[in-house]
Amino acid sequence: MQSVSELAHGFARAILGDADGTLLESIRGDGLEPAARLAIYRNHVFTTLTAALGATYPVVCRLVDERFFAYAADRYIREHPPAAPCLVEYGETFADFLAAFPPCRELAYLPDVARLEWAINRAFHAPAAAAIEPALLREIPACDLAGLVLALDPSAAFLDSPWPVDRIWRANQPDADPEATVDLDTGGARLEIRRLDGDVVFRALDGGTWAFRAALARGRRLEDAAGAGRAADSAFDLAHAVRGLLDDALVVGRRAPTFPMEEP
């Protein structure tokens, strides 16, 4: 007799299309063949997860049409089943899946469109955090500034793409001009995505500002983030960049050698 754990794992494998006779023997048909009852569960799971992916990636779905999206979602679900019960957390790796999915080979921009949509989803569901008062930064001794680590708004994400994904996204909104086209050769986009006043917004940043903020978001020290900004733009100005962070209310905490991290 199988244990509960073995039954659970066997059922999960069966839902993904790998049923065995031992599991089927454990399913009561109750008027249906066990295989038919299992098929009902499988259809419900795939329908639900496909709908969840479609809700997170509506522009990707529109770009490839619903039938192809359903096909791609089916393959993704089989290869990357949910690891947590919350549906809004499902699909984080969908962009990487699309990048490696042979039928999408000709749509080189599609994975980055998906990355933008995931950042929008993540920003919408991120926990709220209040910006710190600028005076808190002035309290830090000058000798500690190089090692300062700034915690940014948890909803913020930074996307660097060689494709005009922001224009692709806007051209595929329900209220967009149906005759509008996007020239893929017009260049890429460095985007900051965040939740602001209850809405998710994104905007393009110049190279230095993007590199600086993206480095901070990865937990880099202020000195290292400034170096990233200067490497991207020789005209990068650290004082101006820090003022911009504070003006945009992006900093929610800071840590220096003699200061604990300030929590919102």
Tab-separated table of C-alpha atoms in Angstrom:
chain	number	residue	atom	x	y	z
A	1	MET	CA	0.000	0.000	0.000
A	2	GLN	CA	1.323	3.423	-0.956
A	3	SER	CA	1.941	6.102	1.656
A	4	VAL	CA	0.122	9.452	1.506
A	5	SER	CA	3.330	11.097	0.297
A	6	GLU	CA	3.765	8.524	-2.459
A	7	LEU	CA	0.152	8.956	-3.526
A	8	ALA	CA	0.532	12.744	-3.619
A	9	HIS	CA	3.665	12.598	-5.744
A	10	GLY	CA	2.125	9.960	-7.992
A	11	PHE	CA	-0.996	12.077	-8.454
A	12	ALA	CA	1.119	15.147	-9.330
A	13	ARG	CA	3.027	13.123	-11.945
A	14	ALA	CA	-0.239	11.761	-13.310
A	15	ILE	CA	-1.725	15.232	-13.684
A	16	LEU	CA	1.293	16.098	-15.845
A	17	GLY	CA	0.640	13.049	-18.012
A	18	ASP	CA	2.711	10.353	-16.351
A	19	ALA	CA	0.099	8.087	-14.739
A	20	ASP	CA	0.893	4.491	-13.837
A	21	GLY	CA	-1.284	1.517	-13.074
A	22	THR	CA	-0.562	1.632	-9.353
A	23	LEU	CA	-2.039	5.098	-9.052
A	24	LEU	CA	-5.073	4.260	-11.179
A	25	GLU	CA	-5.800	1.343	-8.857
A	26	SER	CA	-6.015	3.857	-5.990
A	27	ILE	CA	-8.621	6.046	-7.717
A	28	ARG	CA	-12.301	5.307	-7.244
A	29	GLY	CA	-14.137	5.630	-10.501
A	30	ASP	CA	-17.531	6.199	-8.819
A	31	GLY	CA	-19.344	5.799	-12.129
A	32	LEU	CA	-16.342	6.713	-14.275
A	33	GLU	CA	-13.239	4.812	-15.240
A	34	PRO	CA	-10.291	5.929	-13.031
A	35	ALA	CA	-8.422	7.143	-16.116
A	36	ALA	CA	-11.423	9.255	-17.138
A	37	ARG	CA	-11.730	10.770	-13.664
A	38	LEU	CA	-8.019	11.558	-13.684
A	39	ALA	CA	-8.447	13.220	-17.083
A	40	ILE	CA	-11.081	15.554	-15.572
A	41	TYR	CA	-8.633	16.683	-12.886
A	42	ARG	CA	-5.868	17.073	-15.466
A	43	ASN	CA	-8.049	19.223	-17.713
A	44	HIS	CA	-9.064	21.428	-14.779
A	45	VAL	CA	-5.454	21.926	-13.665
A	46	PHE	CA	-4.179	22.772	-17.142
A	47	THR	CA	-7.120	25.077	-17.848
A	48	THR	CA	-6.604	26.931	-14.572
A	49	LEU	CA	-2.838	27.305	-14.979
A	50	THR	CA	-3.141	28.357	-18.618
A	51	ALA	CA	-5.645	31.025	-17.598
A	52	ALA	CA	-3.274	32.214	-14.860
A	53	LEU	CA	-0.430	32.522	-17.374
A	54	GLY	CA	-2.717	34.343	-19.785
A	55	ALA	CA	-3.681	36.832	-17.083
A	56	THR	CA	-0.023	37.550	-16.345
A	57	TYR	CA	1.127	37.599	-19.975
A	58	PRO	CA	-1.748	39.123	-22.006
A	59	VAL	CA	0.530	40.892	-24.492
A	60	VAL	CA	2.541	37.735	-25.140
A	61	CYS	CA	-0.769	35.942	-25.735
A	62	ARG	CA	-1.917	38.612	-28.172
A	63	LEU	CA	1.390	38.573	-30.058
A	64	VAL	CA	1.310	34.815	-30.697
A	65	ASP	CA	-2.520	34.311	-30.685
A	66	GLU	CA	-4.469	32.291	-28.136
A	67	ARG	CA	-4.013	28.879	-29.772
A	68	PHE	CA	-0.237	29.083	-29.885
A	69	PHE	CA	-0.172	30.527	-26.365
A	70	ALA	CA	-2.211	27.563	-25.115
A	71	TYR	CA	0.256	25.199	-26.800
A	72	ALA	CA	3.263	26.973	-25.258
A	73	ALA	CA	1.533	27.094	-21.870
A	74	ASP	CA	0.861	23.359	-22.021
A	75	ARG	CA	4.544	22.623	-22.605
A	76	TYR	CA	5.582	25.075	-19.888
A	77	ILE	CA	3.188	23.622	-17.309
A	78	ARG	CA	4.476	20.103	-17.958
A	79	GLU	CA	8.107	21.182	-17.628
A	80	HIS	CA	7.632	23.760	-14.852
A	81	PRO	CA	4.658	22.816	-12.641
A	82	PRO	CA	3.775	25.168	-9.767
A	83	ALA	CA	5.930	24.982	-6.671
A	84	ALA	CA	3.560	27.109	-4.556
A	85	PRO	CA	-0.232	27.361	-4.263
A	86	CYS	CA	-0.529	31.073	-5.099
A	87	LEU	CA	-1.387	31.457	-8.796
A	88	VAL	CA	-0.128	35.055	-9.050
A	89	GLU	CA	3.345	33.716	-8.225
A	90	TYR	CA	3.255	31.195	-11.049
A	91	GLY	CA	5.109	31.805	-14.300
A	92	GLU	CA	8.250	33.625	-13.177
A	93	THR	CA	10.408	31.503	-15.505
A	94	PHE	CA	8.048	31.727	-18.499
A	95	ALA	CA	10.297	34.256	-20.282
A	96	ASP	CA	13.311	31.954	-20.034
A	97	PHE	CA	11.147	29.083	-21.268
A	98	LEU	CA	10.079	31.126	-24.318
A	99	ALA	CA	13.709	32.036	-25.032
A	100	ALA	CA	14.565	28.327	-25.285
A	101	PHE	CA	11.284	27.188	-26.919
A	102	PRO	CA	12.116	26.255	-30.547
A	103	PRO	CA	8.755	27.392	-32.033
A	104	CYS	CA	9.487	30.918	-30.723
A	105	ARG	CA	12.945	31.089	-32.268
A	106	GLU	CA	11.925	33.695	-34.840
A	107	LEU	CA	10.301	35.941	-32.212
A	108	ALA	CA	13.501	37.102	-30.566
A	109	TYR	CA	11.766	39.997	-28.786
A	110	LEU	CA	9.088	37.812	-27.169
A	111	PRO	CA	11.042	36.736	-24.032
A	112	ASP	CA	11.747	40.368	-23.122
A	113	VAL	CA	8.094	41.289	-23.598
A	114	ALA	CA	7.359	38.468	-21.150
A	115	ARG	CA	10.004	39.817	-18.743
A	116	LEU	CA	8.300	43.206	-18.826
A	117	GLU	CA	4.929	41.615	-18.118
A	118	TRP	CA	6.353	39.587	-15.237
A	119	ALA	CA	7.888	42.771	-13.765
A	120	ILE	CA	4.466	44.434	-14.002
A	121	ASN	CA	2.849	41.451	-12.259
A	122	ARG	CA	5.540	41.421	-9.580
A	123	ALA	CA	5.218	45.164	-8.985
A	124	PHE	CA	1.457	44.952	-8.631
A	125	HIS	CA	1.680	42.272	-5.928
A	126	ALA	CA	4.815	43.511	-4.123
A	127	PRO	CA	4.493	44.475	-0.454
A	128	ALA	CA	4.045	48.148	0.330
A	129	ALA	CA	7.011	50.067	1.727
A	130	ALA	CA	7.292	53.693	2.779
A	131	ALA	CA	10.142	55.844	1.509
A	132	ILE	CA	12.673	56.999	4.107
A	133	GLU	CA	13.146	60.616	5.037
A	134	PRO	CA	16.105	62.194	3.193
A	135	ALA	CA	17.481	63.378	6.542
A	136	LEU	CA	18.341	59.776	7.419
A	137	LEU	CA	21.001	59.751	4.722
A	138	ARG	CA	22.549	62.967	5.990
A	139	GLU	CA	23.136	61.292	9.364
A	140	ILE	CA	25.595	58.816	7.859
A	141	PRO	CA	29.271	59.753	8.357
A	142	ALA	CA	31.132	60.643	5.173
A	143	CYS	CA	33.577	57.784	5.761
A	144	ASP	CA	30.724	55.294	5.539
A	145	LEU	CA	29.122	56.589	2.347
A	146	ALA	CA	31.145	54.397	-0.032
A	147	GLY	CA	29.886	51.261	1.698
A	148	LEU	CA	26.294	52.468	1.997
A	149	VAL	CA	23.650	50.020	0.765
A	150	LEU	CA	20.277	51.476	-0.183
A	151	ALA	CA	17.161	49.302	-0.172
A	152	LEU	CA	14.818	50.260	-2.992
A	153	ASP	CA	11.041	49.998	-3.180
A	154	PRO	CA	10.306	46.237	-3.363
A	155	SER	CA	7.985	46.822	-6.321
A	156	ALA	CA	10.820	48.250	-8.438
A	157	ALA	CA	12.413	46.230	-11.232
A	158	PHE	CA	14.829	47.177	-13.983
A	159	LEU	CA	14.768	45.709	-17.485
A	160	ASP	CA	17.397	46.237	-20.181
A	161	SER	CA	16.317	44.978	-23.597
A	162	PRO	CA	17.747	45.374	-27.117
A	163	TRP	CA	14.125	45.516	-28.317
A	164	PRO	CA	11.573	48.346	-27.987
A	165	VAL	CA	9.511	46.297	-25.570
A	166	ASP	CA	7.839	49.353	-24.052
A	167	ARG	CA	6.454	50.360	-27.446
A	168	ILE	CA	5.484	46.768	-28.231
A	169	TRP	CA	3.595	46.568	-24.935
A	170	ARG	CA	1.759	49.861	-25.491
A	171	ALA	CA	0.858	48.967	-29.088
A	172	ASN	CA	-0.846	45.809	-27.824
A	173	GLN	CA	-3.115	47.327	-25.197
A	174	PRO	CA	-6.903	47.064	-25.652
A	175	ASP	CA	-7.225	50.817	-26.282
A	176	ALA	CA	-4.253	51.074	-28.674
A	177	ASP	CA	-4.575	52.088	-32.306
A	178	PRO	CA	-5.151	48.800	-34.175
A	179	GLU	CA	-3.244	50.198	-37.148
A	180	ALA	CA	-0.176	51.106	-35.094
A	181	THR	CA	3.079	49.302	-35.865
A	182	VAL	CA	6.395	49.083	-34.014
A	183	ASP	CA	9.687	49.219	-35.869
A	184	LEU	CA	11.898	46.620	-34.187
A	185	ASP	CA	15.001	48.397	-35.499
A	186	THR	CA	14.359	51.609	-33.535
A	187	GLY	CA	16.512	50.467	-30.640
A	188	GLY	CA	16.114	48.947	-27.207
A	189	ALA	CA	14.825	50.147	-23.879
A	190	ARG	CA	16.168	50.501	-20.357
A	191	LEU	CA	13.101	50.497	-18.165
A	192	GLU	CA	12.230	51.072	-14.531
A	193	ILE	CA	8.993	49.326	-13.499
A	194	ARG	CA	7.296	50.040	-10.168
A	195	ARG	CA	4.003	50.523	-8.391
A	196	LEU	CA	3.132	54.163	-7.803
A	197	ASP	CA	-0.065	55.404	-6.125
A	198	GLY	CA	-1.693	52.017	-6.589
A	199	ASP	CA	-0.893	51.693	-10.293
A	200	VAL	CA	2.028	49.963	-11.983
A	201	VAL	CA	4.002	52.296	-14.218
A	202	PHE	CA	7.174	52.018	-16.218
A	203	ARG	CA	9.452	54.504	-17.900
A	204	ALA	CA	12.671	54.652	-19.860
A	205	LEU	CA	15.845	55.806	-18.095
A	206	ASP	CA	19.121	57.069	-19.492
A	207	GLY	CA	21.963	54.571	-19.438
A	208	GLY	CA	23.796	55.941	-16.401
A	209	THR	CA	20.704	56.264	-14.223
A	210	TRP	CA	19.490	52.813	-15.236
A	211	ALA	CA	22.840	51.174	-14.451
A	212	PHE	CA	23.066	52.952	-11.087
A	213	ARG	CA	19.552	52.047	-9.964
A	214	ALA	CA	19.750	48.490	-11.277
A	215	ALA	CA	22.982	47.961	-9.326
A	216	LEU	CA	21.362	49.266	-6.138
A	217	ALA	CA	18.396	46.953	-6.704
A	218	ARG	CA	20.844	44.032	-6.781
A	219	GLY	CA	22.160	45.062	-3.348
A	220	ARG	CA	25.388	46.698	-4.547
A	221	ARG	CA	27.150	49.305	-2.402
A	222	LEU	CA	26.720	52.969	-3.316
A	223	GLU	CA	30.339	53.145	-4.474
A	224	ASP	CA	29.906	50.153	-6.786
A	225	ALA	CA	26.555	51.391	-8.110
A	226	ALA	CA	28.123	54.766	-8.890
A	227	GLY	CA	30.886	52.959	-10.775
A	228	ALA	CA	28.250	51.151	-12.833
A	229	GLY	CA	26.602	54.480	-13.606
A	230	ARG	CA	29.877	56.058	-14.724
A	231	ALA	CA	30.744	53.019	-16.841
A	232	ALA	CA	27.451	53.421	-18.677
A	233	ASP	CA	27.696	57.214	-19.000
A	234	SER	CA	30.833	59.284	-18.447
A	235	ALA	CA	28.628	62.259	-17.524
A	236	PHE	CA	26.967	60.364	-14.655
A	237	ASP	CA	26.714	62.547	-11.529
A	238	LEU	CA	26.318	60.696	-8.227
A	239	ALA	CA	24.854	63.595	-6.246
A	240	HIS	CA	22.228	64.188	-8.925
A	241	ALA	CA	21.464	60.455	-9.067
A	242	VAL	CA	20.927	60.211	-5.299
A	243	ARG	CA	18.685	63.282	-5.326
A	244	GLY	CA	16.690	61.614	-8.089
A	245	LEU	CA	16.226	58.503	-5.948
A	246	LEU	CA	14.917	60.560	-3.060
A	247	ASP	CA	12.693	62.722	-5.262
A	248	ASP	CA	11.170	59.541	-6.723
A	249	ALA	CA	10.648	58.113	-3.211
A	250	LEU	CA	12.453	54.924	-4.219
A	251	VAL	CA	14.645	54.467	-1.129
A	252	VAL	CA	12.922	52.519	1.654
A	253	GLY	CA	15.952	51.613	3.766
A	254	ARG	CA	19.690	52.068	4.165
A	255	ARG	CA	22.547	50.210	5.755
A	256	ALA	CA	26.037	51.454	6.548
A	257	PRO	CA	28.780	49.902	8.700
A	258	THR	CA	27.622	51.793	11.796
A	259	PHE	CA	23.892	51.790	11.019
A	260	PRO	CA	21.390	48.916	10.923
A	261	MET	CA	19.075	48.621	7.953
A	262	GLU	CA	16.142	50.986	8.307
A	263	GLU	CA	12.887	49.122	7.707
A	264	PRO	CA	9.741	50.836	6.425
